Amino acid sequence: MANEDEIKNASTTDVYFINTKEVLAKNHIDTEVVMEVFARDLPYPGIWGVLTGVYEVAKLLEGVPVDLWSFDEGSIFLADAKTTFYEPVMTITGRYRDFVEYENPLLGLISSSTSISTKAARFRAAAGDKSLISFGTRRAHPAMAPLIERACYIAGFDSVSNVLGAKLLGLEPAGTMPHALVQVVGDQAEAWLLFDRTISKSVPRIALIDTFWDEKSEAIKAFETLGHGLWGVRIDTPSSRRGDLRKIIEEVRWELNIRGGKDVKIIVSGRLNEENLVQLQDLVDGFGVGTAVASPPVIDFSAKIVEVDDKGERSFRAKRGGLGGRKEVFRRRGFKDTVALAGTAAPKGSATLLKQIMSGGKITSDFKSLAEIRAQVLKDIRAIRESEPELGWM
C-alpha cells in the first residue's frame, strides 16, 4: 500500500507526468499555466454533487510553489452533460513543471471522496429525516475506510460502523451484531441475551431478526426475550430471499405493536438503493447502507490547462474539446450558477464560489470544522430538493 509520504511526494503518479517534468526541467521551460479541475457530467439523474477532498488536496500541494483556488469543502457543484460548459471546482496557477506530477493523486483524492459523498447525499435526500448508518467499508480496501466514513458523515449520514473511521471523526461506532454471532451460539434468543448481558448498556439493544426464521417470527421472539429493553430490530435479509420487503416490515410492525412494542425501532439494511428508502421511510426508523456508498459510480474529474503565460501575455490555450481561459463561477440563490471568463463582474445577487486557499504553496485559508461542513451540506440538501439547479454562462 502507498503510505502518506509516497502520496505526498507523488510516487503514485503516472510515468508520463514524470517524463513531462524531465522534458520541461532539462529544457528550462518555466511556463506558468492555469489549470482547472472539473467534471463534465454525473452518473445520476440531476446535475448536482457534493464536493469533498478539498482539504486533502491542500495538504497534498502544501509546500509546492503554486496558488490554489477552490470551492469550499462540502459545496454543492454542478455538472451538466447537456452543455459543453463546466464549472471548475478548483483552479491551480504556477509553473507547470513544479506541479505536473501531482495531477494524478489530486484527481484521485477528489474523485474518490466526492463520488462517495455525492452518493451518500442522494441517500440522505431519499431518507428524509430517518437515521442513516454507513455499513460499507467491508466493500472497499481497508486503507479507504476513514475516507469513506468521513465522506458519508459530511454528506449527512448520522453514524458510521467502522471503528477507525468513527474514531477519527470523534464519533462512537454504530452497530450491534452479525448473523455469525447467532449462528455460533445456535439460538437466537440465547445470542440476544448473551449480547445484553455482555455489552455496555450504552449500546442500543438491536436484535438481528432474520438468521434462522422469518422476520416476523424472530421479531416476536426478540420482544418476548428482551421485552422493553429491546431498542430495535434489524432486518438484513438478502434481496434474493426478501420477497416484498414492505409487506415484511408491515408484518413486523404489526406484531410488535399488538404486543406492546410500539416503541421498538425497525432498522433495515442489505443492498438498499435510493428507491428503497423513498418507498419505506414511512415504516422504517433507520437504514444501514453499505455497498452503494462505499463503491459508488465514479465521478470523472479532469484537470486541464486553459491558459499559459506567453512572454507576459495571457494566452488562451485549451486542448481540443476544451474551453480556453481561466473561469469564475458565480452562484445565485437556488443553485443558479454562471460560468464566466475570469475578470468578468459578478452578476447581481451572486457570490463567487472559487476562493483562494493557498498562495505560493502555503495554506492561507482556515478550514471549517467537520460539524460546520456537515451542517451546511444538510442545509443544502434540503434546499436543493426544492429547487432546479441551473448551469449557465456569460
Coordinates of C-alpha atoms in Angstrom, one line a residue:
M1 CA 0.0 0.0 0.0
A2 CA 1.2 3.5 -0.7
N3 CA 1.9 5.4 2.5
E4 CA 1.4 9.1 3.2
D5 CA 5.0 10.1 2.3
E6 CA 4.8 8.2 -1.0
I7 CA 1.5 10.0 -1.9
K8 CA 2.9 13.4 -0.7
N9 CA 6.0 13.1 -2.9
A10 CA 3.9 12.0 -5.9
S11 CA 5.4 8.5 -6.1
T12 CA 1.9 7.2 -7.0
T13 CA 1.7 9.3 -10.2
D14 CA 1.7 8.1 -13.8
V15 CA 5.0 7.9 -15.5
Y16 CA 4.1 10.2 -18.4
F17 CA 3.9 13.1 -15.9
I18 CA 7.5 12.3 -14.8
N19 CA 8.5 12.2 -18.4
T20 CA 6.9 15.6 -18.9
K21 CA 8.6 17.0 -15.8
E22 CA 12.0 15.8 -17.1
V23 CA 11.5 17.4 -20.5
L24 CA 10.4 20.7 -19.0
A25 CA 13.2 20.8 -16.5
K26 CA 16.1 19.8 -18.8
N27 CA 15.0 22.3 -21.4
H28 CA 14.5 25.1 -18.9
I29 CA 10.8 25.6 -19.8
D30 CA 9.3 27.6 -16.9
T31 CA 6.0 28.4 -18.4
E32 CA 3.3 29.4 -16.0
V33 CA -0.1 28.0 -16.5
V34 CA -3.7 28.0 -15.3
M35 CA -5.1 24.5 -14.7
E36 CA -8.8 23.8 -13.9
V37 CA -10.3 20.8 -12.2
F38 CA -13.8 19.9 -13.2
A39 CA -16.4 17.3 -14.0
R40 CA -18.5 17.4 -17.2
D41 CA -21.2 15.1 -16.1
L42 CA -22.5 12.9 -13.3
P43 CA -23.5 9.3 -13.3
Y44 CA -27.0 10.1 -11.9
P45 CA -30.2 12.0 -12.9
G46 CA -29.8 15.6 -11.9
I47 CA -26.8 17.8 -12.2
W48 CA -25.6 18.3 -8.6
G49 CA -22.9 16.7 -6.5
V50 CA -21.2 17.3 -3.1
L51 CA -17.5 18.2 -3.4
T52 CA -15.2 16.6 -0.8
G53 CA -11.5 16.0 -0.6
V54 CA -10.5 19.7 -0.8
Y55 CA -8.6 19.6 2.5
E56 CA -6.6 16.5 1.3
V57 CA -5.7 18.3 -1.9
A58 CA -4.5 21.4 0.1
K59 CA -2.3 19.1 2.2
L60 CA -1.0 17.3 -0.9
L61 CA 0.1 20.6 -2.5
E62 CA 1.3 22.2 0.7
G63 CA 4.9 23.2 0.1
V64 CA 4.6 23.1 -3.7
P65 CA 5.0 26.6 -5.2
V66 CA 1.5 27.1 -6.6
D67 CA -1.6 29.1 -5.9
L68 CA -4.8 27.3 -5.4
W69 CA -8.5 28.4 -5.5
S70 CA -11.3 26.0 -4.7
F71 CA -15.0 25.6 -3.8
D72 CA -15.4 25.1 -0.1
E73 CA -15.3 21.6 1.3
G74 CA -18.8 20.1 1.2
S75 CA -20.0 22.6 -1.5
I76 CA -22.7 21.7 -4.0
F77 CA -21.2 21.7 -7.5
L78 CA -23.0 21.3 -10.8
A79 CA -22.1 19.3 -13.9
D80 CA -24.5 19.2 -16.9
A81 CA -23.7 16.8 -19.8
K82 CA -26.2 18.7 -22.0
T83 CA -23.8 21.6 -22.3
T84 CA -20.1 22.0 -23.2
F85 CA -19.8 24.4 -20.3
Y86 CA -18.5 23.2 -17.0
E87 CA -17.7 24.8 -13.7
P88 CA -14.1 24.4 -12.3
V89 CA -14.2 23.3 -8.7
M90 CA -10.5 24.1 -8.4
T91 CA -8.0 26.3 -10.2
I92 CA -4.2 25.9 -9.9
T93 CA -1.7 28.5 -11.1
G94 CA 2.1 28.2 -11.2
R95 CA 4.9 26.8 -13.3
Y96 CA 3.6 23.6 -14.7
R97 CA 6.9 21.7 -14.1
D98 CA 6.5 22.4 -10.4
F99 CA 3.2 20.5 -10.0
V100 CA 2.9 18.3 -13.1
E101 CA 3.3 15.1 -11.2
Y102 CA 0.5 16.0 -8.7
E103 CA -2.3 15.7 -11.2
N104 CA -2.7 12.0 -10.7
P105 CA -3.0 12.0 -6.8
L106 CA -5.0 15.2 -6.8
L107 CA -7.7 13.7 -9.1
G108 CA -7.7 10.5 -7.1
L109 CA -8.4 12.4 -3.9
I110 CA -11.2 14.4 -5.4
S111 CA -12.8 11.7 -7.4
S112 CA -12.8 9.0 -4.6
S113 CA -14.1 11.3 -1.9
T114 CA -16.6 13.2 -4.0
S115 CA -18.0 10.1 -5.6
I116 CA -18.8 8.7 -2.1
S117 CA -20.1 12.0 -0.7
T118 CA -22.4 12.6 -3.7
K119 CA -23.9 9.2 -3.5
A120 CA -24.3 9.5 0.3
A121 CA -26.0 12.9 -0.2
R122 CA -28.5 11.3 -2.6
F123 CA -29.3 8.7 0.1
R124 CA -29.7 11.4 2.6
A125 CA -32.2 13.2 0.4
A126 CA -34.1 9.9 -0.2
A127 CA -34.2 9.1 3.6
G128 CA -35.9 12.3 4.7
D129 CA -35.4 12.6 8.4
K130 CA -34.8 8.9 9.0
S131 CA -31.5 7.7 10.5
L132 CA -28.7 6.6 8.2
I133 CA -25.8 4.4 9.1
S134 CA -22.7 3.7 7.0
F135 CA -22.1 0.0 6.8
G136 CA -19.9 -0.1 3.6
T137 CA -16.3 -0.2 4.5
R138 CA -16.1 -4.0 4.1
R139 CA -16.7 -3.4 0.3
A140 CA -13.5 -1.3 -0.1
H141 CA -9.8 -1.5 0.6
P142 CA -9.3 -1.2 4.3
A143 CA -7.0 1.8 3.8
M144 CA -10.0 3.7 2.4
A145 CA -12.2 3.2 5.5
P146 CA -11.6 6.6 7.1
L147 CA -12.2 8.4 3.8
I148 CA -15.4 6.5 3.2
E149 CA -16.8 7.2 6.6
R150 CA -15.8 10.9 6.5
A151 CA -17.4 11.4 3.1
C152 CA -20.6 9.7 4.3
Y153 CA -20.8 11.7 7.5
I154 CA -20.2 15.0 5.8
A155 CA -23.0 14.2 3.3
G156 CA -25.5 13.6 6.1
F157 CA -25.2 10.1 7.4
D158 CA -25.9 10.0 11.2
S159 CA -23.4 7.4 12.2
V160 CA -20.7 5.0 10.9
S161 CA -19.8 1.4 11.8
N162 CA -16.1 1.4 11.1
V163 CA -14.0 1.6 14.3
L164 CA -11.1 3.7 13.0
G165 CA -13.4 5.8 10.8
A166 CA -15.6 6.7 13.8
K167 CA -12.5 7.4 16.0
L168 CA -11.1 9.9 13.5
L169 CA -14.5 11.6 13.2
G170 CA -14.8 11.8 17.0
L171 CA -17.9 9.5 17.0
E172 CA -18.9 6.3 18.6
P173 CA -19.1 3.5 16.0
A174 CA -22.6 2.2 15.4
G175 CA -23.7 -1.4 15.1
T176 CA -24.5 -4.4 17.3
M177 CA -24.1 -8.0 16.0
P178 CA -23.7 -10.0 12.8
H179 CA -25.5 -13.2 11.8
A180 CA -22.4 -15.0 12.8
L181 CA -23.0 -14.5 16.5
V182 CA -26.4 -16.1 16.3
Q183 CA -25.0 -18.9 14.2
V184 CA -22.2 -19.6 16.6
V185 CA -24.5 -19.6 19.6
G186 CA -27.1 -21.6 17.7
D187 CA -30.1 -20.0 19.2
Q188 CA -31.4 -16.5 18.5
A189 CA -32.8 -15.8 22.0
E190 CA -29.6 -17.0 23.7
A191 CA -27.5 -14.9 21.4
W192 CA -29.6 -11.8 22.2
L193 CA -29.4 -12.5 25.9
L194 CA -25.6 -13.0 25.8
F195 CA -25.2 -9.7 24.0
D196 CA -27.5 -8.0 26.5
R197 CA -25.5 -9.3 29.5
T198 CA -22.1 -8.6 28.0
I199 CA -22.1 -5.4 26.0
S200 CA -22.1 -1.9 27.6
K201 CA -25.6 -0.5 28.3
S202 CA -24.6 2.5 26.2
V203 CA -25.0 0.3 23.1
P204 CA -28.7 0.1 21.9
R205 CA -30.2 -3.4 22.1
I206 CA -30.9 -4.0 18.4
A207 CA -31.7 -7.6 17.6
L208 CA -30.9 -9.0 14.2
I209 CA -34.1 -10.9 13.3
D210 CA -33.6 -12.9 10.1
T211 CA -31.0 -15.5 10.8
F212 CA -32.9 -18.8 11.1
W213 CA -36.7 -18.0 11.0
D214 CA -38.7 -15.5 9.1
E215 CA -38.5 -11.8 10.1
K216 CA -41.9 -11.7 11.8
S217 CA -41.3 -14.8 14.0
E218 CA -37.9 -13.6 15.1
A219 CA -39.2 -10.1 15.8
I220 CA -41.8 -11.6 18.1
K221 CA -39.2 -13.8 19.8
A222 CA -36.8 -10.8 20.3
F223 CA -39.5 -8.8 22.0
E224 CA -40.5 -11.8 24.2
T225 CA -36.9 -12.3 25.1
L226 CA -35.8 -8.7 25.8
G227 CA -39.1 -7.0 26.5
H228 CA -39.0 -3.2 26.8
G229 CA -35.2 -3.4 26.9
L230 CA -35.3 -4.1 23.2
W231 CA -34.4 -0.8 21.5
G232 CA -34.9 -2.0 17.9
V233 CA -34.8 -4.9 15.4
R234 CA -32.7 -5.0 12.3
I235 CA -33.8 -6.7 9.1
D236 CA -30.9 -7.7 6.9
T237 CA -32.5 -10.2 4.6
P238 CA -30.6 -10.7 1.3
S239 CA -32.6 -9.3 -1.7
S240 CA -32.7 -12.7 -3.3
R241 CA -34.8 -14.0 -0.4
R242 CA -36.6 -10.9 0.6
G243 CA -39.8 -11.0 -1.3
D244 CA -41.9 -7.9 -0.8
L245 CA -39.9 -6.0 1.8
R246 CA -42.6 -3.5 2.6
K247 CA -45.1 -6.3 3.4
I248 CA -42.5 -8.0 5.6
I249 CA -41.9 -4.8 7.5
E250 CA -45.6 -4.2 7.9
E251 CA -46.0 -7.6 9.4
V252 CA -43.1 -7.0 11.8
R253 CA -44.5 -3.6 12.8
W254 CA -48.0 -5.0 13.4
E255 CA -46.8 -7.9 15.5
L256 CA -44.6 -5.7 17.7
N257 CA -47.3 -3.1 18.1
I258 CA -50.1 -5.5 19.3
R259 CA -47.7 -6.9 21.9
G260 CA -46.9 -3.5 23.4
G261 CA -43.7 -2.9 21.3
K262 CA -44.8 0.3 19.5
D263 CA -41.6 2.0 20.6
V264 CA -39.3 -0.7 19.2
K265 CA -37.5 0.7 16.2
I266 CA -37.1 -1.0 12.8
I267 CA -33.8 -0.8 11.1
V268 CA -33.3 -2.1 7.6
S269 CA -30.0 -2.9 5.8
G270 CA -28.7 -5.1 2.9
R271 CA -28.3 -3.9 -0.7
L272 CA -30.5 -0.9 -0.3
N273 CA -30.9 1.7 -3.0
E274 CA -32.4 5.2 -3.0
E275 CA -35.8 4.0 -4.3
N276 CA -36.0 1.6 -1.3
L277 CA -35.5 4.5 1.1
V278 CA -38.2 6.5 -0.5
Q279 CA -40.7 3.6 -0.5
L280 CA -40.0 2.6 3.1
Q281 CA -39.3 5.7 5.1
D282 CA -42.8 5.9 6.4
L283 CA -42.4 2.5 8.1
V284 CA -38.7 2.3 8.9
D285 CA -36.8 4.2 11.6
G286 CA -33.3 3.9 10.1
F287 CA -31.3 2.4 7.3
G288 CA -27.9 0.8 7.1
V289 CA -26.4 1.5 3.7
G290 CA -23.2 -0.2 2.6
T291 CA -22.1 -1.2 -0.9
A292 CA -24.0 1.6 -2.6
V293 CA -22.0 4.3 -0.9
A294 CA -18.7 2.6 -0.4
S295 CA -18.4 1.6 -4.0
P296 CA -20.4 4.2 -5.9
P297 CA -20.2 5.1 -9.6
V298 CA -17.1 7.3 -10.2
I299 CA -17.4 11.0 -10.9
D300 CA -14.8 11.5 -13.6
F301 CA -12.9 14.7 -12.7
S302 CA -10.4 16.1 -15.1
A303 CA -7.6 18.6 -14.8
K304 CA -6.8 20.7 -17.9
I305 CA -4.6 23.6 -18.7
V306 CA -6.7 26.5 -20.0
E307 CA -4.2 29.4 -20.1
V308 CA -0.5 29.9 -20.3
D309 CA 1.7 32.9 -19.8
D310 CA 3.2 33.6 -23.2
K311 CA 6.0 36.2 -22.6
G312 CA 3.9 38.0 -20.1
E313 CA 0.7 37.9 -22.2
R314 CA -2.3 35.9 -21.3
S315 CA -2.7 33.2 -23.9
F316 CA -5.9 31.0 -24.0
R317 CA -4.7 27.5 -24.8
A318 CA -7.3 24.8 -24.3
K319 CA -7.0 21.3 -25.7
R320 CA -9.3 20.1 -28.4
G321 CA -12.9 20.0 -26.9
G322 CA -11.9 22.2 -24.0
L323 CA -12.8 25.8 -23.2
G324 CA -9.9 28.3 -23.1
G325 CA -9.4 30.9 -20.4
R326 CA -9.5 31.0 -16.7
K327 CA -13.0 31.0 -15.3
E328 CA -15.0 32.2 -12.4
V329 CA -18.2 30.6 -11.0
F330 CA -21.0 32.7 -9.6
R331 CA -24.0 31.4 -7.7
R332 CA -27.4 32.9 -7.1
R333 CA -30.0 31.6 -4.8
G334 CA -31.5 28.3 -5.8
F335 CA -28.2 26.9 -7.1
K336 CA -28.3 29.0 -10.3
D337 CA -24.7 29.0 -11.4
T338 CA -23.0 31.1 -14.0
V339 CA -19.6 30.4 -15.5
A340 CA -17.7 33.4 -16.9
L341 CA -14.2 34.4 -18.0
A342 CA -12.1 35.5 -15.1
G343 CA -12.3 39.2 -14.6
T344 CA -16.0 39.4 -15.5
A345 CA -18.1 41.3 -13.0
A346 CA -20.3 39.1 -10.9
P347 CA -24.0 39.1 -11.8
K348 CA -26.2 41.0 -9.4
G349 CA -27.1 39.0 -6.3
S350 CA -24.5 36.3 -6.9
A351 CA -21.5 35.1 -4.8
T352 CA -18.1 33.8 -6.1
L353 CA -17.5 30.1 -5.4
L354 CA -13.8 29.8 -6.1
K355 CA -11.9 31.1 -3.1
Q356 CA -8.1 31.2 -2.7
I357 CA -6.9 28.7 -0.2
M358 CA -3.2 28.5 -1.0
S359 CA -0.5 31.0 -2.0
G360 CA 2.9 30.0 -3.0
G361 CA 2.4 26.6 -1.5
K362 CA 1.3 27.9 1.8
I363 CA -2.3 27.2 3.0
T364 CA -3.9 30.6 3.6
S365 CA -7.4 29.6 4.5
D366 CA -8.9 28.3 7.7
F367 CA -11.0 25.2 7.0
K368 CA -14.3 24.8 8.7
S369 CA -14.9 22.2 11.3
L370 CA -16.4 18.9 10.4
A371 CA -19.6 19.8 12.2
E372 CA -19.9 23.1 10.3
I373 CA -19.3 21.5 7.0
R374 CA -21.9 18.8 7.7
A375 CA -24.5 21.3 8.8
Q376 CA -24.1 23.3 5.6
V377 CA -24.4 20.1 3.5
L378 CA -27.6 19.1 5.2
K379 CA -29.0 22.6 4.7
D380 CA -28.0 22.5 1.0
I381 CA -29.5 19.0 0.5
R382 CA -32.9 20.3 1.9
A383 CA -32.7 23.3 -0.3
I384 CA -31.8 21.5 -3.5
R385 CA -34.8 19.2 -3.2
E386 CA -36.9 22.3 -3.6
S387 CA -35.0 23.9 -6.5
E388 CA -34.0 23.2 -10.0
P389 CA -30.2 23.8 -10.3
E390 CA -29.1 25.5 -13.4
L391 CA -25.7 25.9 -15.1
G392 CA -25.3 28.8 -17.5
W393 CA -22.5 31.0 -18.9
M394 CA -21.8 34.6 -19.8

